[in-house]
């Protein structure tokens, strides 16, 4: 016979002493993708964030390969923007194969105009800025003292009751104020100035330089695997909520890598281990690589294997010197910044794995893209060829065809 009281819900006991597991979504500089809900971080370039298949950033746990043909180093600018964004967001940044001088060349933040500078500019233009208290005092003097208590003209009783009710409510707590200030101050993608140099906000998150191991004796394992061991130990010893950014500039470049690194027996196990490490930490690790196509063309089987093991693949195709002044035909005038080359999208993180084409993820109808590198910023724009000379008449209209 059961002695359980009737009409009572049977609940499962929950261990209240168990602490909630921290989530990487609460870390600064991390937000969810509007397309898939994955956690994303910014690349430091807002136009590149919007290009990554509507994720509005680079998805954590994925890699992005930037290929570049020619002897230029436009991809190095994107890598430095990626590192600068991680330092500003106080995230862990690892760089492979470069010295400390590479970190001193990171672009600085764009300084916002202070209130004093804005006041000086407004006064120079003839706009006199008066103090709010002085203006209110001047308006109060225009109203007689016996009509001052009646309120302003057109103020209804409902407005006064609402204002009294709002004053009678309890003030917000300190926790809600701190959360609101944190949300207002948090920025997903900062604006950088390539003409300036970055000053780290704190010394607790410096750039960690990982040297390239030297091959000692012939062995069955890759000599590049100690790089993964360094990153793995840093992931295990750091906070589980702070993302890590791994940057590999100019992969397989003879200036940094030994000739044995281009061997598939050493490179492919390293890329497989890097992919496995990202899948083991899907909400903490992101990798950005660059590859010089002038040394390793896309027609080779080695580059095809590298592209297969990367989640996203982009290519920068710089224009020749004589074509660098091509007008995009947007009609913004001669002072418009000219593109330095084309941008090709071959593969996008998550989007390509689900069967989507790169053209639909790039733009409506798969337009041609170009990149513009000015003295202060790097951005991605649409590329349109200007009309051929002679297609338009002198009056700007269409030229009549003669038969």
Short mmCIF file of C-alpha atoms in Angstrom, two decimals:
data_model
loop_
_atom_site.label_atom_id
_atom_site.label_comp_id
_atom_site.label_asym_id
_atom_site.label_seq_id
_atom_site.Cartn_x
_atom_site.Cartn_y
_atom_site.Cartn_z
CA UNK A 1 0.00 0.00 0.00
CA UNK A 2 1.38 3.34 -1.02
CA UNK A 3 1.56 6.18 1.49
CA UNK A 4 2.48 8.82 -1.10
CA UNK A 5 0.35 11.90 -1.00
CA UNK A 6 -1.87 12.25 -4.01
CA UNK A 7 -2.01 15.19 -6.45
CA UNK A 8 1.69 15.92 -6.03
CA UNK A 9 4.08 16.12 -8.93
CA UNK A 10 6.99 13.72 -8.95
CA UNK A 11 10.13 15.76 -9.39
CA UNK A 12 13.65 14.63 -9.94
CA UNK A 13 16.18 15.74 -7.38
CA UNK A 14 18.67 18.23 -8.77
CA UNK A 15 22.08 18.72 -7.27
CA UNK A 16 22.06 22.40 -6.37
CA UNK A 17 25.69 22.33 -5.32
CA UNK A 18 26.84 21.72 -8.89
CA UNK A 19 28.22 24.91 -10.36
CA UNK A 20 27.10 25.90 -13.86
CA UNK A 21 29.65 25.31 -16.57
CA UNK A 22 31.07 28.53 -18.01
CA UNK A 23 30.22 29.30 -21.61
CA UNK A 24 32.39 30.98 -24.22
CA UNK A 25 29.37 33.00 -25.35
CA UNK A 26 29.82 35.27 -22.34
CA UNK A 27 33.39 36.18 -23.35
CA UNK A 28 34.00 39.61 -24.89
CA UNK A 29 34.18 39.65 -28.66
CA UNK A 30 32.07 36.49 -29.08
CA UNK A 31 28.52 36.33 -30.38
CA UNK A 32 26.22 33.79 -32.01
CA UNK A 33 25.83 33.46 -35.74
CA UNK A 34 22.43 34.65 -37.04
CA UNK A 35 22.52 31.85 -39.62
CA UNK A 36 23.38 28.72 -37.63
CA UNK A 37 23.70 29.84 -34.00
CA UNK A 38 27.40 28.94 -33.79
CA UNK A 39 29.74 31.13 -31.78
CA UNK A 40 31.69 33.57 -33.95
CA UNK A 41 34.52 36.05 -33.51
CA UNK A 42 35.50 39.01 -35.66
CA UNK A 43 38.36 38.96 -38.14
CA UNK A 44 39.11 42.64 -37.49
CA UNK A 45 37.74 43.59 -40.94
CA UNK A 46 34.00 44.28 -41.00
CA UNK A 47 33.67 43.66 -44.75
CA UNK A 48 35.34 40.26 -44.36
CA UNK A 49 33.02 39.38 -41.47
CA UNK A 50 29.96 40.06 -43.61
CA UNK A 51 31.45 37.97 -46.43
CA UNK A 52 31.65 34.73 -44.42
CA UNK A 53 28.27 33.28 -45.48
CA UNK A 54 26.08 35.53 -43.30
CA UNK A 55 27.74 34.29 -40.11
CA UNK A 56 28.76 37.91 -39.37
CA UNK A 57 32.20 36.65 -38.36
CA UNK A 58 34.49 33.63 -38.34
CA UNK A 59 32.94 30.61 -36.65
CA UNK A 60 34.89 29.22 -33.70
CA UNK A 61 36.37 25.80 -34.27
CA UNK A 62 37.05 26.52 -37.97
CA UNK A 63 39.99 27.60 -40.08
CA UNK A 64 40.30 30.11 -42.90
CA UNK A 65 43.01 29.90 -45.58
CA UNK A 66 43.96 33.08 -47.47
CA UNK A 67 45.88 32.41 -50.66
CA UNK A 68 47.73 35.12 -52.52
CA UNK A 69 49.34 35.11 -55.93
CA UNK A 70 52.30 37.34 -56.75
CA UNK A 71 55.00 38.86 -54.59
CA UNK A 72 52.72 41.17 -52.58
CA UNK A 73 51.66 40.71 -48.96
CA UNK A 74 48.04 41.86 -48.83
CA UNK A 75 47.13 38.73 -46.88
CA UNK A 76 49.54 39.81 -44.15
CA UNK A 77 47.35 42.86 -43.53
CA UNK A 78 44.34 40.63 -42.85
CA UNK A 79 46.38 38.46 -40.51
CA UNK A 80 47.54 41.50 -38.55
CA UNK A 81 43.97 42.80 -38.30
CA UNK A 82 42.93 39.38 -36.99
CA UNK A 83 45.66 39.46 -34.35
CA UNK A 84 44.94 43.07 -33.36
CA UNK A 85 41.26 42.29 -32.85
CA UNK A 86 42.16 39.39 -30.58
CA UNK A 87 44.46 41.53 -28.45
CA UNK A 88 41.87 44.29 -28.08
CA UNK A 89 39.26 41.71 -27.07
CA UNK A 90 41.76 40.25 -24.55
CA UNK A 91 41.87 36.87 -26.23
CA UNK A 92 44.84 34.51 -26.57
CA UNK A 93 46.80 35.08 -29.79
CA UNK A 94 49.39 32.56 -31.06
CA UNK A 95 51.61 33.32 -34.05
CA UNK A 96 53.77 30.66 -35.74
CA UNK A 97 57.09 31.22 -37.43
CA UNK A 98 57.57 34.99 -37.03
CA UNK A 99 59.56 37.08 -34.57
CA UNK A 100 58.45 39.68 -32.08
CA UNK A 101 58.83 42.42 -34.69
CA UNK A 102 55.71 41.10 -36.40
CA UNK A 103 53.65 41.90 -33.31
CA UNK A 104 54.98 45.46 -33.11
CA UNK A 105 53.52 46.22 -36.55
CA UNK A 106 49.88 45.56 -35.63
CA UNK A 107 47.49 48.39 -36.59
CA UNK A 108 46.19 50.69 -33.89
CA UNK A 109 42.64 51.59 -32.97
CA UNK A 110 40.89 54.57 -34.48
CA UNK A 111 40.58 57.19 -31.77
CA UNK A 112 37.16 58.70 -31.29
CA UNK A 113 36.90 62.46 -31.22
CA UNK A 114 36.71 63.85 -27.72
CA UNK A 115 34.04 66.30 -26.64
CA UNK A 116 36.53 69.14 -26.42
CA UNK A 117 37.70 68.54 -29.96
CA UNK A 118 34.12 68.49 -31.19
CA UNK A 119 33.42 71.76 -29.38
CA UNK A 120 36.42 73.36 -31.01
CA UNK A 121 35.37 72.18 -34.43
CA UNK A 122 31.81 73.39 -33.94
CA UNK A 123 33.02 76.80 -32.77
CA UNK A 124 35.34 77.09 -35.74
CA UNK A 125 32.38 76.44 -38.04
CA UNK A 126 30.33 79.11 -36.34
CA UNK A 127 28.08 76.85 -34.31
CA UNK A 128 28.13 78.20 -30.76
CA UNK A 129 27.64 75.42 -28.22
CA UNK A 130 26.04 76.64 -25.00
CA UNK A 131 25.76 74.81 -21.73
CA UNK A 132 22.47 73.03 -21.03
CA UNK A 133 22.16 74.57 -17.57
CA UNK A 134 22.64 78.09 -18.89
CA UNK A 135 20.06 77.51 -21.59
CA UNK A 136 17.54 76.14 -19.10
CA UNK A 137 18.16 79.10 -16.78
CA UNK A 138 17.58 81.54 -19.63
CA UNK A 139 14.28 79.86 -20.51
CA UNK A 140 13.23 79.91 -16.88
CA UNK A 141 13.80 83.63 -16.64
CA UNK A 142 11.38 84.25 -19.50
CA UNK A 143 8.52 82.67 -17.56
CA UNK A 144 6.97 84.50 -14.64
CA UNK A 145 7.59 82.95 -11.26
CA UNK A 146 3.87 82.40 -10.59
CA UNK A 147 3.41 80.40 -13.85
CA UNK A 148 6.50 78.29 -13.38
CA UNK A 149 4.79 75.69 -11.20
CA UNK A 150 2.07 75.07 -13.81
CA UNK A 151 4.50 73.23 -16.05
CA UNK A 152 5.19 73.70 -19.70
CA UNK A 153 2.48 74.43 -22.20
CA UNK A 154 0.79 71.30 -23.54
CA UNK A 155 1.91 68.98 -20.73
CA UNK A 156 -0.89 66.59 -19.84
CA UNK A 157 -1.79 65.10 -16.50
CA UNK A 158 -0.93 61.68 -17.80
CA UNK A 159 2.66 62.73 -18.41
CA UNK A 160 2.98 64.11 -14.89
CA UNK A 161 1.54 60.95 -13.33
CA UNK A 162 3.91 58.82 -15.40
CA UNK A 163 6.87 60.89 -14.33
CA UNK A 164 5.83 60.59 -10.68
CA UNK A 165 5.35 56.84 -11.05
CA UNK A 166 8.77 56.47 -12.61
CA UNK A 167 10.32 58.41 -9.75
CA UNK A 168 8.53 56.26 -7.18
CA UNK A 169 9.94 53.03 -8.63
CA UNK A 170 12.94 51.38 -7.07
CA UNK A 171 16.29 52.31 -8.60
CA UNK A 172 17.99 49.63 -10.73
CA UNK A 173 20.42 47.36 -8.99
CA UNK A 174 24.18 47.59 -9.43
CA UNK A 175 24.23 44.26 -11.27
CA UNK A 176 21.75 45.45 -13.91
CA UNK A 177 23.69 48.68 -14.35
CA UNK A 178 26.96 46.80 -14.78
CA UNK A 179 25.38 44.42 -17.31
CA UNK A 180 23.91 47.33 -19.25
CA UNK A 181 27.24 49.16 -19.30
CA UNK A 182 29.06 46.00 -20.39
CA UNK A 183 26.61 45.50 -23.25
CA UNK A 184 26.94 49.12 -24.34
CA UNK A 185 30.73 49.07 -24.17
CA UNK A 186 31.25 45.69 -25.84
CA UNK A 187 32.21 45.93 -29.49
CA UNK A 188 32.33 42.93 -31.78
CA UNK A 189 34.53 44.41 -34.54
CA UNK A 190 36.78 47.38 -33.88
CA UNK A 191 37.98 49.90 -36.44
CA UNK A 192 41.73 49.94 -36.97
CA UNK A 193 44.06 52.46 -38.56
CA UNK A 194 46.89 50.89 -40.54
CA UNK A 195 48.96 54.05 -40.17
CA UNK A 196 49.07 53.66 -36.37
CA UNK A 197 50.52 51.03 -34.06
CA UNK A 198 48.55 49.09 -31.49
CA UNK A 199 49.08 49.66 -27.78
CA UNK A 200 47.93 46.52 -25.90
CA UNK A 201 45.24 47.31 -23.32
CA UNK A 202 46.73 44.86 -20.83
CA UNK A 203 49.88 42.80 -20.51
CA UNK A 204 48.04 39.67 -19.40
CA UNK A 205 47.19 38.71 -23.01
CA UNK A 206 50.35 39.20 -25.06
CA UNK A 207 51.14 37.55 -28.37
CA UNK A 208 52.63 34.10 -27.91
CA UNK A 209 55.22 33.41 -30.60
CA UNK A 210 55.70 29.76 -31.49
CA UNK A 211 58.96 28.97 -33.29
CA UNK A 212 59.08 26.42 -36.07
CA UNK A 213 60.84 23.23 -34.89
CA UNK A 214 63.89 22.17 -36.79
CA UNK A 215 63.93 18.63 -38.23
CA UNK A 216 66.53 16.60 -36.41
CA UNK A 217 66.56 12.97 -37.47
CA UNK A 218 64.42 11.11 -39.98
CA UNK A 219 61.37 9.81 -38.15
CA UNK A 220 57.91 8.55 -38.93
CA UNK A 221 56.22 11.50 -37.22
CA UNK A 222 56.06 15.07 -38.49
CA UNK A 223 58.51 17.56 -36.99
CA UNK A 224 55.70 20.20 -37.01
CA UNK A 225 53.61 18.40 -34.37
CA UNK A 226 55.30 20.22 -31.41
CA UNK A 227 53.44 23.35 -32.58
CA UNK A 228 50.16 21.60 -31.84
CA UNK A 229 51.44 20.45 -28.45
CA UNK A 230 52.18 24.07 -27.50
CA UNK A 231 48.72 25.24 -28.51
CA UNK A 232 47.05 22.28 -26.79
CA UNK A 233 48.84 22.95 -23.51
CA UNK A 234 47.83 26.59 -23.68
CA UNK A 235 44.20 25.59 -24.22
CA UNK A 236 44.22 23.27 -21.23
CA UNK A 237 45.91 25.74 -18.88
CA UNK A 238 43.83 28.82 -19.75
CA UNK A 239 40.28 29.83 -18.92
CA UNK A 240 37.61 27.77 -20.74
CA UNK A 241 35.69 30.91 -21.72
CA UNK A 242 38.46 32.85 -23.52
CA UNK A 243 38.92 32.02 -27.23
CA UNK A 244 42.32 31.33 -28.80
CA UNK A 245 43.45 32.65 -32.17
CA UNK A 246 46.17 30.75 -34.03
CA UNK A 247 47.84 32.62 -36.90
CA UNK A 248 50.17 30.94 -39.40
CA UNK A 249 51.61 33.54 -41.83
CA UNK A 250 53.04 32.46 -45.20
CA UNK A 251 52.77 28.73 -44.74
CA UNK A 252 55.69 26.79 -46.28
CA UNK A 253 57.61 29.97 -47.07
CA UNK A 254 61.35 29.19 -47.50
CA UNK A 255 62.20 32.24 -45.36
CA UNK A 256 60.69 30.56 -42.28
CA UNK A 257 60.18 26.85 -43.02
CA UNK A 258 62.81 24.27 -43.93
CA UNK A 259 62.54 22.52 -47.26
CA UNK A 260 61.33 19.34 -45.55
CA UNK A 261 58.11 21.10 -44.45
CA UNK A 262 56.63 20.91 -47.96
CA UNK A 263 56.80 17.12 -47.86
CA UNK A 264 53.29 15.59 -47.56
CA UNK A 265 54.57 13.18 -44.91
CA UNK A 266 55.20 16.15 -42.61
CA UNK A 267 52.62 18.74 -43.68
CA UNK A 268 49.50 16.57 -43.98
CA UNK A 269 49.77 15.05 -40.45
CA UNK A 270 50.23 18.57 -39.09
CA UNK A 271 47.07 19.83 -40.82
CA UNK A 272 45.14 16.73 -39.73
CA UNK A 273 46.23 17.29 -36.14
CA UNK A 274 45.29 20.98 -36.39
CA UNK A 275 41.82 20.08 -37.64
CA UNK A 276 41.40 17.51 -34.84
CA UNK A 277 42.47 20.11 -32.27
CA UNK A 278 39.82 22.55 -33.52
CA UNK A 279 37.16 19.86 -33.36
CA UNK A 280 38.22 18.98 -29.82
CA UNK A 281 37.81 22.66 -28.81
CA UNK A 282 34.98 23.84 -31.07
CA UNK A 283 34.17 26.94 -29.01
CA UNK A 284 37.70 28.08 -28.23
CA UNK A 285 40.13 27.75 -31.15
CA UNK A 286 40.17 29.47 -34.55
CA UNK A 287 42.95 29.32 -37.14
CA UNK A 288 43.88 31.79 -39.88
CA UNK A 289 46.53 30.80 -42.45
CA UNK A 290 48.10 32.38 -45.52
CA UNK A 291 49.76 30.59 -48.43
CA UNK A 292 51.89 32.09 -51.26
CA UNK A 293 50.61 30.74 -54.57
CA UNK A 294 53.66 32.01 -56.43
CA UNK A 295 55.63 29.19 -54.77
CA UNK A 296 52.86 26.60 -54.55
CA UNK A 297 50.24 26.99 -57.34
CA UNK A 298 46.68 25.75 -56.95
CA UNK A 299 47.17 23.19 -59.72
CA UNK A 300 49.50 21.14 -57.51
CA UNK A 301 48.13 18.27 -55.48
CA UNK A 302 49.69 19.56 -52.27
CA UNK A 303 47.69 22.81 -52.36
CA UNK A 304 44.53 20.86 -53.12
CA UNK A 305 45.08 18.78 -50.00
CA UNK A 306 45.67 21.94 -47.94
CA UNK A 307 42.41 23.43 -49.22
CA UNK A 308 40.54 20.24 -48.40
CA UNK A 309 41.76 20.29 -44.79
CA UNK A 310 40.78 23.96 -44.31
CA UNK A 311 37.20 25.03 -43.66
CA UNK A 312 37.33 28.23 -45.71
CA UNK A 313 39.48 29.24 -48.68
CA UNK A 314 39.89 32.74 -50.15
CA UNK A 315 42.29 33.96 -52.82
CA UNK A 316 43.68 37.45 -53.36
CA UNK A 317 44.60 38.16 -56.98
CA UNK A 318 46.47 41.49 -57.16
CA UNK A 319 46.27 43.49 -60.36
CA UNK A 320 49.39 44.16 -62.41
CA UNK A 321 50.97 47.55 -61.89
CA UNK A 322 49.49 49.07 -65.03
CA UNK A 323 45.99 47.78 -64.23
CA UNK A 324 46.01 49.00 -60.63
CA UNK A 325 44.27 52.25 -61.57
CA UNK A 326 41.15 50.58 -63.01
CA UNK A 327 37.98 52.51 -62.23
CA UNK A 328 35.16 50.45 -60.72
CA UNK A 329 32.53 52.44 -62.58
CA UNK A 330 30.49 53.29 -59.50
CA UNK A 331 30.44 56.96 -60.37
CA UNK A 332 31.94 58.27 -57.14
CA UNK A 333 34.51 60.43 -58.89
CA UNK A 334 38.21 60.28 -59.51
CA UNK A 335 39.05 60.55 -55.83
CA UNK A 336 37.57 57.12 -55.14
CA UNK A 337 40.04 54.55 -53.86
CA UNK A 338 41.01 52.13 -56.58
CA UNK A 339 40.96 48.36 -55.94
CA UNK A 340 44.30 46.59 -55.84
CA UNK A 341 43.01 43.21 -56.96
CA UNK A 342 40.20 40.66 -57.08
CA UNK A 343 38.96 38.44 -54.27
CA UNK A 344 37.90 34.87 -55.07
CA UNK A 345 35.88 32.74 -52.66
CA UNK A 346 36.31 29.00 -53.12
CA UNK A 347 35.06 27.65 -49.81
CA UNK A 348 33.22 28.99 -46.76
CA UNK A 349 33.14 27.57 -43.21
CA UNK A 350 30.09 25.38 -42.46
CA UNK A 351 28.29 26.74 -45.52
CA UNK A 352 30.33 24.67 -47.98
CA UNK A 353 30.12 21.53 -45.81
CA UNK A 354 26.33 21.69 -45.98
CA UNK A 355 26.33 21.75 -49.77
CA UNK A 356 26.09 25.48 -50.40
CA UNK A 357 27.95 27.15 -53.23
CA UNK A 358 30.35 29.98 -52.60
CA UNK A 359 28.57 32.28 -55.05
CA UNK A 360 25.31 32.39 -53.12
CA UNK A 361 27.14 33.00 -49.88
CA UNK A 362 29.14 35.87 -51.34
CA UNK A 363 26.44 38.02 -52.84
CA UNK A 364 23.26 38.14 -54.83
CA UNK A 365 24.07 36.32 -58.05
CA UNK A 366 27.75 35.85 -57.22
CA UNK A 367 29.18 39.26 -58.11
CA UNK A 368 32.88 39.84 -58.56
CA UNK A 369 34.63 41.09 -55.45
CA UNK A 370 37.71 43.26 -55.10
CA UNK A 371 39.83 44.44 -52.19
CA UNK A 372 40.96 47.98 -51.53
CA UNK A 373 44.02 48.71 -49.39
CA UNK A 374 44.41 52.37 -48.57
CA UNK A 375 46.83 54.03 -46.23
CA UNK A 376 44.54 53.52 -43.25
CA UNK A 377 42.15 50.63 -43.90
CA UNK A 378 41.47 47.40 -45.76
CA UNK A 379 38.02 46.67 -47.15
CA UNK A 380 36.25 44.38 -49.62
CA UNK A 381 34.02 45.96 -52.29
CA UNK A 382 32.05 44.90 -55.34
CA UNK A 383 33.96 45.12 -58.60
CA UNK A 384 32.30 46.40 -61.78
CA UNK A 385 34.12 47.26 -64.99
CA UNK A 386 33.53 50.79 -66.33
CA UNK A 387 31.74 51.25 -69.66
CA UNK A 388 33.88 51.05 -72.79
CA UNK A 389 34.85 54.40 -74.33
CA UNK A 390 32.50 55.38 -77.11
CA UNK A 391 29.39 53.63 -75.81
CA UNK A 392 27.92 56.88 -74.56
CA UNK A 393 27.40 60.11 -76.47
CA UNK A 394 28.67 63.52 -75.52
CA UNK A 395 25.43 64.40 -73.75
CA UNK A 396 25.69 61.32 -71.52
CA UNK A 397 22.96 59.42 -73.35
CA UNK A 398 23.22 56.23 -75.35
CA UNK A 399 25.00 56.48 -78.66
CA UNK A 400 22.87 55.75 -81.73
CA UNK A 401 23.93 52.80 -83.81
CA UNK A 402 24.62 53.47 -87.50
CA UNK A 403 23.74 50.86 -90.09
#
